Coordinates of C-alpha atoms in Angstrom, one line a residue:
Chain A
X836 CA 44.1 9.8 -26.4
X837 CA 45.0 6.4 -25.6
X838 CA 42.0 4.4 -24.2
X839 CA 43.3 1.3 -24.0
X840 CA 45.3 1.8 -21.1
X841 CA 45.0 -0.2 -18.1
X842 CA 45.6 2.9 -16.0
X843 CA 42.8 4.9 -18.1
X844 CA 40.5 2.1 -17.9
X845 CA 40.3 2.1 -14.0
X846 CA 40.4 5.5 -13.7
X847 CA 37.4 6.0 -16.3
X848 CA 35.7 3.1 -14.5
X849 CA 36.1 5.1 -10.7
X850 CA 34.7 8.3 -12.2
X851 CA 31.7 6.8 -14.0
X852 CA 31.0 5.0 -10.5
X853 CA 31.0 8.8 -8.6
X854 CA 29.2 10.5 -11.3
X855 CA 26.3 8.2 -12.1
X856 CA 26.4 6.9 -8.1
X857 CA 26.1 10.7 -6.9
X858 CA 23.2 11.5 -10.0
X859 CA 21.2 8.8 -8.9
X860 CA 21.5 9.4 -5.1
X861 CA 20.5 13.2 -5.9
X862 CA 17.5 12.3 -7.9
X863 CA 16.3 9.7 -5.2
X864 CA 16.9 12.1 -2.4
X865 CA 15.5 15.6 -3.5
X866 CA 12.5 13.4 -4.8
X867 CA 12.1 11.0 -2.3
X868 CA 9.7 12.9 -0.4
X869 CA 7.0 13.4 -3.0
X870 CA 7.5 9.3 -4.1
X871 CA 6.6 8.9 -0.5
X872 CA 3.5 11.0 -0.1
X873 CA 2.2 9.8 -3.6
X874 CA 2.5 6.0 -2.3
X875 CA 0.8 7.4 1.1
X876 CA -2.2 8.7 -1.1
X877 CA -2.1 5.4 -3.4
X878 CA -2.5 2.9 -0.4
X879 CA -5.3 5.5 1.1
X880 CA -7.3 5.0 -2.6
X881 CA -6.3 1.1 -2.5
X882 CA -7.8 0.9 0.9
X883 CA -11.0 2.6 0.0
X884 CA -11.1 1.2 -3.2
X885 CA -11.4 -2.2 -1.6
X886 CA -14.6 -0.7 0.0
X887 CA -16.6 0.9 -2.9
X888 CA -15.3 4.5 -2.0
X889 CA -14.1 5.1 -6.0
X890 CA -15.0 6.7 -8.7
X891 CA -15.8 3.8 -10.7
X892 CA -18.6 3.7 -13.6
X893 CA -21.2 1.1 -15.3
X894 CA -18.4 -0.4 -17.6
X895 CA -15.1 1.6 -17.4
X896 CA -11.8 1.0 -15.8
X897 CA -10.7 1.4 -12.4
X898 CA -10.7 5.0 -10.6
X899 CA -9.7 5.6 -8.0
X900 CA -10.5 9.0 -5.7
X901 CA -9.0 12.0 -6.7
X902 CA -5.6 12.5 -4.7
X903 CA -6.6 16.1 -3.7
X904 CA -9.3 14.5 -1.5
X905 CA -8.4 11.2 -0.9
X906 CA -7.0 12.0 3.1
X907 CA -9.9 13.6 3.6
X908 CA -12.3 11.0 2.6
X909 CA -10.1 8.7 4.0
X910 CA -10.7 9.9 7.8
X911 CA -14.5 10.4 6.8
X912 CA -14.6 6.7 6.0
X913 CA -12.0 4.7 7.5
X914 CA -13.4 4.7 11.5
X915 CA -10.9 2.7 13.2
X916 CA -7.6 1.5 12.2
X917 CA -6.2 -1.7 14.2
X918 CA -3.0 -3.3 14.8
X919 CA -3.6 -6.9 15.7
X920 CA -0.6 -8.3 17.6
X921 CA -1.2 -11.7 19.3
X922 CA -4.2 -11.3 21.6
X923 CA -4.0 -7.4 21.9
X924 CA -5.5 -5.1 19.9
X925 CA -4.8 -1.3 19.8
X926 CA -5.6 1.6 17.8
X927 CA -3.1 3.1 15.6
X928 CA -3.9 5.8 12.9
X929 CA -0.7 5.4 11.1
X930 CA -1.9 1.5 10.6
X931 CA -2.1 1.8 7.2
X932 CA 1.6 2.6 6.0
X933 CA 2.7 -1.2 7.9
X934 CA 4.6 -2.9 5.4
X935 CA 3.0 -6.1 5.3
X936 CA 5.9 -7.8 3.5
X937 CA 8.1 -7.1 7.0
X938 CA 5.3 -8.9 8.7
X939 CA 4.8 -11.7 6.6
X940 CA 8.4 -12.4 6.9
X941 CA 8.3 -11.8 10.6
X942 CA 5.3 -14.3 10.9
X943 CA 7.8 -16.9 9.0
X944 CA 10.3 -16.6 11.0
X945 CA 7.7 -17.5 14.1
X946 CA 7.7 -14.4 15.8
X947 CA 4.6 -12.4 16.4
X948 CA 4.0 -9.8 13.1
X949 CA 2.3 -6.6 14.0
X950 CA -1.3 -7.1 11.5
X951 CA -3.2 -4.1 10.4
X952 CA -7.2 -3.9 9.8
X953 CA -9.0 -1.4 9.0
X954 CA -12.5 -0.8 9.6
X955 CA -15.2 1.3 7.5
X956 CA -18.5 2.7 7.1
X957 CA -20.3 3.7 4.3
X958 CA -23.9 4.4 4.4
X959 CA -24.6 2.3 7.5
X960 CA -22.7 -0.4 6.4
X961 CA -19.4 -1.5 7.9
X962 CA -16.3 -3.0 6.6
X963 CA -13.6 -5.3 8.1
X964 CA -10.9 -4.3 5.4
X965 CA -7.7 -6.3 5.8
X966 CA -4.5 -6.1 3.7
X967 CA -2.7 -8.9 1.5
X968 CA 0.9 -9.4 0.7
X969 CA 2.2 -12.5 -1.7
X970 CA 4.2 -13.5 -5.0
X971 CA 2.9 -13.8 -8.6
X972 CA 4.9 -15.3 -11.2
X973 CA 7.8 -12.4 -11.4
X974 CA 7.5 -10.3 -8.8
X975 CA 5.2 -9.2 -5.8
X976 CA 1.3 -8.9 -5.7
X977 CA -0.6 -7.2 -3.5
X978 CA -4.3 -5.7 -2.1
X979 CA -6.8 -5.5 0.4
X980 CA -9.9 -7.3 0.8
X981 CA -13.0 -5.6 2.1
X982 CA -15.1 -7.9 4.3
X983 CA -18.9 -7.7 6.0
X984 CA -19.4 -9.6 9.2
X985 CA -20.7 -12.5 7.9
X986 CA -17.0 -13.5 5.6
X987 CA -18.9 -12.2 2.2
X988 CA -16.5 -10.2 0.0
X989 CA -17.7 -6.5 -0.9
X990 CA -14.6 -5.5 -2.9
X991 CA -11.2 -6.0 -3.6
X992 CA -8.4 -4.8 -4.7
X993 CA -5.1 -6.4 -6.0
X994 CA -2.0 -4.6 -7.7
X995 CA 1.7 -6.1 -8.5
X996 CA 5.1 -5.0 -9.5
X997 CA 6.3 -6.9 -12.3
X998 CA 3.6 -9.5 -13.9
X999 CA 3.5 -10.0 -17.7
X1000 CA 1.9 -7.0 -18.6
X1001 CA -1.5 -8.0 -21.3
X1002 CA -1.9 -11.0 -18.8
X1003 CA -1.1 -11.5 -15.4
X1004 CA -0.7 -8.1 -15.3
X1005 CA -4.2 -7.3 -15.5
X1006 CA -5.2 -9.0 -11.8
X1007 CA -6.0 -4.7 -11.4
X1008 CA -8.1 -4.8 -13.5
X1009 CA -11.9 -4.6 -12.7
X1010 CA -13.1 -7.5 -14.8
X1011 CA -11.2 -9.5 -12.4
X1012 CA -11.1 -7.9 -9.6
X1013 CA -15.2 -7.4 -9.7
X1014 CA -15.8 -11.2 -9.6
X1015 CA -14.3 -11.5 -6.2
X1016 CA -17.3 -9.4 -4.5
X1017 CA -20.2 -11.7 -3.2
X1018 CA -17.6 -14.8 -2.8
X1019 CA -17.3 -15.9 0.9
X1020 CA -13.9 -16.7 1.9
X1021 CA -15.6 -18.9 4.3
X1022 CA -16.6 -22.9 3.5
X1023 CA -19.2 -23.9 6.3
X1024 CA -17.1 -23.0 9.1
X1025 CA -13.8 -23.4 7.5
X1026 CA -11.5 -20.7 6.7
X1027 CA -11.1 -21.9 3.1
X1028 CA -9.8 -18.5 1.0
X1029 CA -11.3 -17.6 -2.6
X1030 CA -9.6 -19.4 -4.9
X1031 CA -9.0 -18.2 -8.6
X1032 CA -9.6 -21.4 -11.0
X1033 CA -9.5 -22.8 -14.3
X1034 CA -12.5 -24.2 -16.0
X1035 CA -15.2 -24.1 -13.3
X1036 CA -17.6 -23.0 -16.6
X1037 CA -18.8 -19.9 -14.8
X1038 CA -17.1 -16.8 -16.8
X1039 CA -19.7 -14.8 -15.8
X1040 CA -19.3 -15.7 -11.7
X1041 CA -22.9 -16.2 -11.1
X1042 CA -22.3 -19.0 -8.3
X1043 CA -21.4 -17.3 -5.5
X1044 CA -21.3 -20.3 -3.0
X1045 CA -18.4 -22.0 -5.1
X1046 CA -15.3 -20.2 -2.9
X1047 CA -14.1 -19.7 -6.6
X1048 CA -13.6 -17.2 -9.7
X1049 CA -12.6 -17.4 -13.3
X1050 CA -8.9 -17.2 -13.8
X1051 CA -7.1 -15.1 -16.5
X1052 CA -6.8 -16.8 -19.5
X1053 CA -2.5 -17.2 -20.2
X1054 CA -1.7 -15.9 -16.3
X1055 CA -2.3 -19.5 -14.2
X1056 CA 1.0 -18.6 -11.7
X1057 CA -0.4 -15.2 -11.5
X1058 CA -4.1 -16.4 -10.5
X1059 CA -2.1 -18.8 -8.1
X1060 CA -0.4 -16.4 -6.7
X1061 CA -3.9 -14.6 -5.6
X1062 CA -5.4 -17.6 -4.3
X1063 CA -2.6 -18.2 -1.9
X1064 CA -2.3 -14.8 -1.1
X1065 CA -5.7 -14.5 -0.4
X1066 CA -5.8 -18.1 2.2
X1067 CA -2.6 -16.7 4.2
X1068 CA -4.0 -13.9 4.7
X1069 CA -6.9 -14.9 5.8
X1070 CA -5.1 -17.7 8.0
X1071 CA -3.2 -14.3 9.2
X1072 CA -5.7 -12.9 10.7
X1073 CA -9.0 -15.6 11.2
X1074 CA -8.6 -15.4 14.8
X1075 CA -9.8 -11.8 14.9
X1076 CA -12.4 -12.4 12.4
X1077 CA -13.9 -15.2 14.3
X1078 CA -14.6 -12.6 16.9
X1079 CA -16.3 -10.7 14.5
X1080 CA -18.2 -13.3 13.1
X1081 CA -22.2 -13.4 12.8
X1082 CA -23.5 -16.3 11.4
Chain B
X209 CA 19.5 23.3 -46.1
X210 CA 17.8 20.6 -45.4
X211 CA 16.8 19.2 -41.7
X212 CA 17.9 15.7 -42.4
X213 CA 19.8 14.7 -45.8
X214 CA 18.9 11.9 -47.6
X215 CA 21.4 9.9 -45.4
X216 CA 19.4 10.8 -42.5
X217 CA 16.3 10.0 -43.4
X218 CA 17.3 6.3 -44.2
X219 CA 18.2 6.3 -40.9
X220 CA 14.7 6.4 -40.2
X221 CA 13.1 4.8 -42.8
X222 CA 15.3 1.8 -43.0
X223 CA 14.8 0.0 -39.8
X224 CA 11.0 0.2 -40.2
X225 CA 11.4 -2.3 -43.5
X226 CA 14.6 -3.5 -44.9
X227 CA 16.6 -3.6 -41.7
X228 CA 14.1 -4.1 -39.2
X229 CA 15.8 -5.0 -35.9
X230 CA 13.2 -7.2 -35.1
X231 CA 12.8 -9.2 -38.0
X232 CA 16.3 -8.7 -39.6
X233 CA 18.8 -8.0 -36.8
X234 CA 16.6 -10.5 -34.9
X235 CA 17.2 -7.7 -31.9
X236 CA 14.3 -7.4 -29.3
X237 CA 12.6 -10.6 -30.0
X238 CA 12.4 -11.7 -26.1
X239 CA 10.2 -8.3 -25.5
X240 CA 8.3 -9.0 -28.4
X241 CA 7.0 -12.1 -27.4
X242 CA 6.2 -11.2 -23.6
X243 CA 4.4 -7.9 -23.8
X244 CA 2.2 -8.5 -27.2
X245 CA -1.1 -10.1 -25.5
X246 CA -2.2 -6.9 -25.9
X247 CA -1.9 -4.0 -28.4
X248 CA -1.9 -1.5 -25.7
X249 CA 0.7 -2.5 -23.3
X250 CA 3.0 -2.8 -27.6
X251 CA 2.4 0.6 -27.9
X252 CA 3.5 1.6 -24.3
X253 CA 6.7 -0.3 -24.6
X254 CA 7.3 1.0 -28.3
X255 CA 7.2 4.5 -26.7
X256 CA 8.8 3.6 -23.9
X257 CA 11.7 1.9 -25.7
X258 CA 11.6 5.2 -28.5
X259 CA 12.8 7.6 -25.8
X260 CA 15.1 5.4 -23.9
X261 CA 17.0 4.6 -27.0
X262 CA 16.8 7.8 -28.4
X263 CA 18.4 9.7 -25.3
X264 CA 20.8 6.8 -24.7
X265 CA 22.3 6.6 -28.2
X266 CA 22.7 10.1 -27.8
X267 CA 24.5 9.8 -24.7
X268 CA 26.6 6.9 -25.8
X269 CA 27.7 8.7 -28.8
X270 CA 29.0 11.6 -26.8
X271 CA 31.1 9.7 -24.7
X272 CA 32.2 7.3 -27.5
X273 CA 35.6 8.8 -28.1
X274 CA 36.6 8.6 -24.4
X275 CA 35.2 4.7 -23.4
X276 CA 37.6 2.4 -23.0
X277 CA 37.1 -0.1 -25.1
X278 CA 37.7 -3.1 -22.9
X279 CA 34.8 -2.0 -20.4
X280 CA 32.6 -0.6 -23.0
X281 CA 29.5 -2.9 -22.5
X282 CA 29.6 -2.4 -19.0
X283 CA 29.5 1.7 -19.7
X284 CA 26.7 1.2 -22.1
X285 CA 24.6 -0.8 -19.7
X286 CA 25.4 1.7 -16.6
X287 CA 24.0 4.6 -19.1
X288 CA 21.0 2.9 -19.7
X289 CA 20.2 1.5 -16.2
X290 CA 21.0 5.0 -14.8
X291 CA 18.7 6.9 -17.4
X292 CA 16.0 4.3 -17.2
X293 CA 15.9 4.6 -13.6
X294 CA 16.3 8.5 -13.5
X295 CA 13.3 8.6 -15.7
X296 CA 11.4 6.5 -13.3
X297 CA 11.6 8.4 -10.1
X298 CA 10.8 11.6 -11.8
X299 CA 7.3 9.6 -13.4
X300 CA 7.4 8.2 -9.6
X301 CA 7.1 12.1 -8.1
X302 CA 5.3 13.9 -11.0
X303 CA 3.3 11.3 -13.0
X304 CA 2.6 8.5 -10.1
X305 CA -0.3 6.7 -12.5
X306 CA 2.0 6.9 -15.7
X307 CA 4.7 5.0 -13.5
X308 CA 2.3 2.9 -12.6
X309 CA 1.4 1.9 -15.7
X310 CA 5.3 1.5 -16.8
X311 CA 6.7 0.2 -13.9
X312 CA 6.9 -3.3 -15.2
X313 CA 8.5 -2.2 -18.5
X314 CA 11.7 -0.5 -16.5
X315 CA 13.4 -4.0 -16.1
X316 CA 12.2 -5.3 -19.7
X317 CA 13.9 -1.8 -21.2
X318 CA 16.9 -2.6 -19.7
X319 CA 17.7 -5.8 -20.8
X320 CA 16.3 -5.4 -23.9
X321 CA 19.7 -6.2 -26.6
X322 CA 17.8 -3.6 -29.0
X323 CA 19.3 -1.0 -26.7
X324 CA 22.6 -2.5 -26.1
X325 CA 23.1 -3.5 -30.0
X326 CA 22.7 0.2 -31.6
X327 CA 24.8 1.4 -28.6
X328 CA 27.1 -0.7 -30.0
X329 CA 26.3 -1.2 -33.7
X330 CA 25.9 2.1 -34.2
X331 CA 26.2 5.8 -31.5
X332 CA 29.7 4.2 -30.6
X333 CA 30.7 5.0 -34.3
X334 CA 28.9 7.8 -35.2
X335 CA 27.8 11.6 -34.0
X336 CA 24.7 12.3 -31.7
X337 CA 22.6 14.1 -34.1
X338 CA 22.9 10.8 -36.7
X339 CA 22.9 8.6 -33.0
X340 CA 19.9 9.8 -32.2
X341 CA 18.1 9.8 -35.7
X342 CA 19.2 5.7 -35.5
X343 CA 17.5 5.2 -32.0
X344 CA 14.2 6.8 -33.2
X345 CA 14.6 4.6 -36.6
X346 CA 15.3 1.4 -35.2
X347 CA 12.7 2.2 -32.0
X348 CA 9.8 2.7 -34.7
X349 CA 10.5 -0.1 -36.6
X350 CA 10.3 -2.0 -33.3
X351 CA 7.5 -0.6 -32.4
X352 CA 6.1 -1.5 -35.8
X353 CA 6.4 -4.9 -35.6
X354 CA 5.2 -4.6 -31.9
X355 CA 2.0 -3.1 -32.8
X356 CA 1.5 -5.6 -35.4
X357 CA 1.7 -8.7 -33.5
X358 CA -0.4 -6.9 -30.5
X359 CA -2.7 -6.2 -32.5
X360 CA -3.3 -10.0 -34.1
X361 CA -2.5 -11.6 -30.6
X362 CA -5.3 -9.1 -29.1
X363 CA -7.6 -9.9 -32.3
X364 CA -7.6 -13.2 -32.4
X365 CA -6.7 -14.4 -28.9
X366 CA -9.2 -12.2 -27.3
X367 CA -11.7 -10.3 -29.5
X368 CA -10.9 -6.8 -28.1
X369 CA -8.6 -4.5 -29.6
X370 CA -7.1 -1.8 -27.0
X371 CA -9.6 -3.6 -24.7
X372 CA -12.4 -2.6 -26.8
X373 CA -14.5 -5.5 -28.0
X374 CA -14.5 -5.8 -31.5
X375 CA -15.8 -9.4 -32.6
X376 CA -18.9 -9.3 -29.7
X377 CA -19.1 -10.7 -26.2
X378 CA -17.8 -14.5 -26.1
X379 CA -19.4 -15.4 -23.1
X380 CA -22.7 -14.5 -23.8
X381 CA -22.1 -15.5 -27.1
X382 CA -23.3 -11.8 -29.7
X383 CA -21.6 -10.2 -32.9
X384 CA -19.4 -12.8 -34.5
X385 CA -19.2 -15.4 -31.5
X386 CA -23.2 -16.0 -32.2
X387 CA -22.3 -17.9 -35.5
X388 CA -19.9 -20.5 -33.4
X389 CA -16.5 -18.4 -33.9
X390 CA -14.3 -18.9 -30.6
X391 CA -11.5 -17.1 -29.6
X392 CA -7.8 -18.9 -30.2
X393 CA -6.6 -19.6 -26.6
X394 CA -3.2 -20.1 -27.9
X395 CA -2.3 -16.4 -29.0
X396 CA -2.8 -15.3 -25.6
X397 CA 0.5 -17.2 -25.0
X398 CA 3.5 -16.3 -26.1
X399 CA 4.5 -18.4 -28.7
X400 CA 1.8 -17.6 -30.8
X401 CA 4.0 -14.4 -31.1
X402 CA 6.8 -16.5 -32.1
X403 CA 4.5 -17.8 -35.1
X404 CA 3.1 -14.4 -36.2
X405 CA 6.6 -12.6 -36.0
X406 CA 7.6 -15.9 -38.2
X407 CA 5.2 -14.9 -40.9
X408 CA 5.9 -11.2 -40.9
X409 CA 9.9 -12.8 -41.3
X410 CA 8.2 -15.0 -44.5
X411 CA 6.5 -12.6 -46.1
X412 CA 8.9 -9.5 -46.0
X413 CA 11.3 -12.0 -47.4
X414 CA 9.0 -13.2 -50.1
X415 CA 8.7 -9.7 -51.4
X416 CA 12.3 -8.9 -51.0
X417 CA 14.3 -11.6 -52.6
X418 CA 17.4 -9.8 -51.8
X419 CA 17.2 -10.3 -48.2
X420 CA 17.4 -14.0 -48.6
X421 CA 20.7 -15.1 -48.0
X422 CA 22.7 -17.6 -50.4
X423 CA 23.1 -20.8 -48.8

């Protein structure tokens, strides 16, 4: 067979376009629903992460709740979810699957973005959890932050797409992610963020007045990244937390 | 019969010394360098990259007698993307951590000219059965060299090896660290992988003299 024809060339070209187009559209389809109830049950285990509900131990890695309960202790813990818009405030149980990078961009272009909070309780204690949304060095980042009412950290949690896996990747991991708990994102009465920085000599984060953690050694974009995404939020949504705000 | 002749199993053997693709093709150096802070995330990508180029030289050799020739690197790269992608919804529904865990590999698989260069080195000239030996030669001796420069990076840079601590706790300052040793800031960056593939280069070549070309 000749296949140096023009003739067999484009007609090779259309046929490998149909097949692989038409594989790929029946993978994503018949699949699509179980890709979209396993990110349902991942941002459920995100959000509770954020406030201590895991199954983390003295010195392992992160663990999350087990999927086969995570809806359940979801509603047990999660008492309220909000959608801030503007001044108004409404309840909304479905708060959690907002896309937060819609409402960034939304906020950008200067229209009003719809901002989800989430509020828990865990033995007594409540939680003002609020999502983040930015960019790390390749690709997105993103988390939630778990707040009491005084603007003091509890927990975090931060995940990406694409960083450089061995170092920026490991912003999910929990000798990172730990150091943020105790940090106010508050200076005085200044919404100031947390930011992530280089050589404040304190790699064990015992000052927890400083509005600052150790970076990642090798990841500085990345540990930018977090520190902006963690002052726009919190510029995002600082009017509702001034109402909630006990000095 | 044997499984695999003798021709076969240089197939294998080969690209894990003598024709390394790392250190002699000089194929798959740009993932070398990014994903070697660490020996685990080597070994992931070595797997990862073992049944990618396995299955695709496979495929490419199948479908080698009916390519056109003038489009043929556009074929290759379509087989790869689609497989790669393929591979991870299904982790996506079935194995959500593992494609967690993978996810930032996908687009570094893709690109990476090891895959493309046996496609076209080697399954568009040969059958599937050698094809595929090939892939899972030249994928091991990839992941060789990974593994090796994860695991000095790792060593060296940060004191852990697969994130267990090996030389003590730097910050407060046990095991080795108590006797002034410091961790070497610079492997964690990527040109220290540059340097350490450089002396795997120099030393293979001291011990083979025949790889050294005549200037």
């Amino acid at each position: 067979m000749n296949t140096d024809k023009n003739v067999y060339t484009v007609i090779f070209a259309g046929i490998m376009v149909v097949v692989v187009g038409s594989v790929l559209a029946f993978v994503a389809s018949g699949l699509s629903s179980r890709i979209k109830e396993n990110e349902r049950f991942e941002k459920q285990q995100n959000i509770l992460y954020a406030m201590g509900v895991n199954e983390n131990v003295e010195d392992g890695g992160v663990s999350f709740i087990g999927t086969d309960v995570v809806e359940d202790e979801f509603s047990k813990y999660i008492k309220k979810q909000l959608v801030i818009k503007g001044d108004s405030v409404i309840d909304n149980n479905e708060a959690y699957l907002i896309d937060m990078k819609r409402q960034l961009a939304l906020y950008k272009k200067g229209e009003t973005p719809e901002l989800p909070l989430f509020i828990g309780e865990k033995d007594n204690k409540i939680y003002y959890i609020i999502p983040m949304y930015g960019k790390g060095l390749w690709d997105a980042i993103w988390g939630f932050v778990a707040l009491d009412d005084k603007m003091v950290v509890q927990g975090v949690f931060f995940d990406h797409k694409g960083e450089t896996p061995g170092l920026g990747a490991n912003i999910n991991q929990r000798y990172f992610m730990d150091d943020f708990t105790g940090e106010s994102i508050m200076q005085d009465t200044r919404y100031s963020g947390i930011s992530v920085a280089k050589g404040n000599n304190d790699p064990l984060n015992e000052r927890k007045d400083d509005n600052k953690v150790d970076a990642l050694a090798g990841a500085t974009i990345t540990g930018n990244g977090v520190s902006a995404m963690i002052l726009e939020s919190v510029n995002l949504y600082k009017d509702y937390l001034t109402k909630l705000r006990k000095s | 019969m044997a499984l695999l002749t003798k021709k076969d199993v240089s197939l294998i053997s080969d690209p894990l010394a003598d024709n390394n693709p790392i250190t002699i093709q000089v194929l798959g150096i740009c993932s070398a360098l990014a994903i070697t802070a660490e020996l685990k995330a080597s070994v992931v990508m070595a797997i990862a990259v073992m049944f990618v180029l396995g299955m695709g030289n496979v495929v490419i050799s199948l479908m080698r007698n009916i390519i056109p020739s003038k489009i043929r690197i556009i074929v290759q790269l379509i087989v790869v993307a689609a497989l790669v992608i393929v591979v991870d919804q299904v982790l996506k529904a079935f194995a959500y951590e593992l494609s967690k865990t993978l996810s930032v590999f996908v687009g570094l698989i893709i690109t990476n000219c090891i895959i493309m260069g046996r496609f076209e080195a080697f399954a568009l000239a040969n059958g599937p059965w050698r094809s595929f030996l090939d892939g899972i030669g030249n994928s091991l001796g990839y992941g060789l060299i990974l593994v090796i420069v994860g695991f000095f990076r790792e060593l060296l840079g940060s004191g852990t090896l697969f994130g267990f601590a090996i030389l003590g706790d730097p910050i407060t300052k046990t095991g080795l660290y108590a006797t002034g040793y410091e961790n070497n800031g610079f492997m964690i960056i990527p040109p220290a992988a540059l340097i350490v593939v450089g002396i795997i280069i120099w030393v293979q070549r001291s011990r083979t003299p025949a790889l050294i070309e005549d200037n």
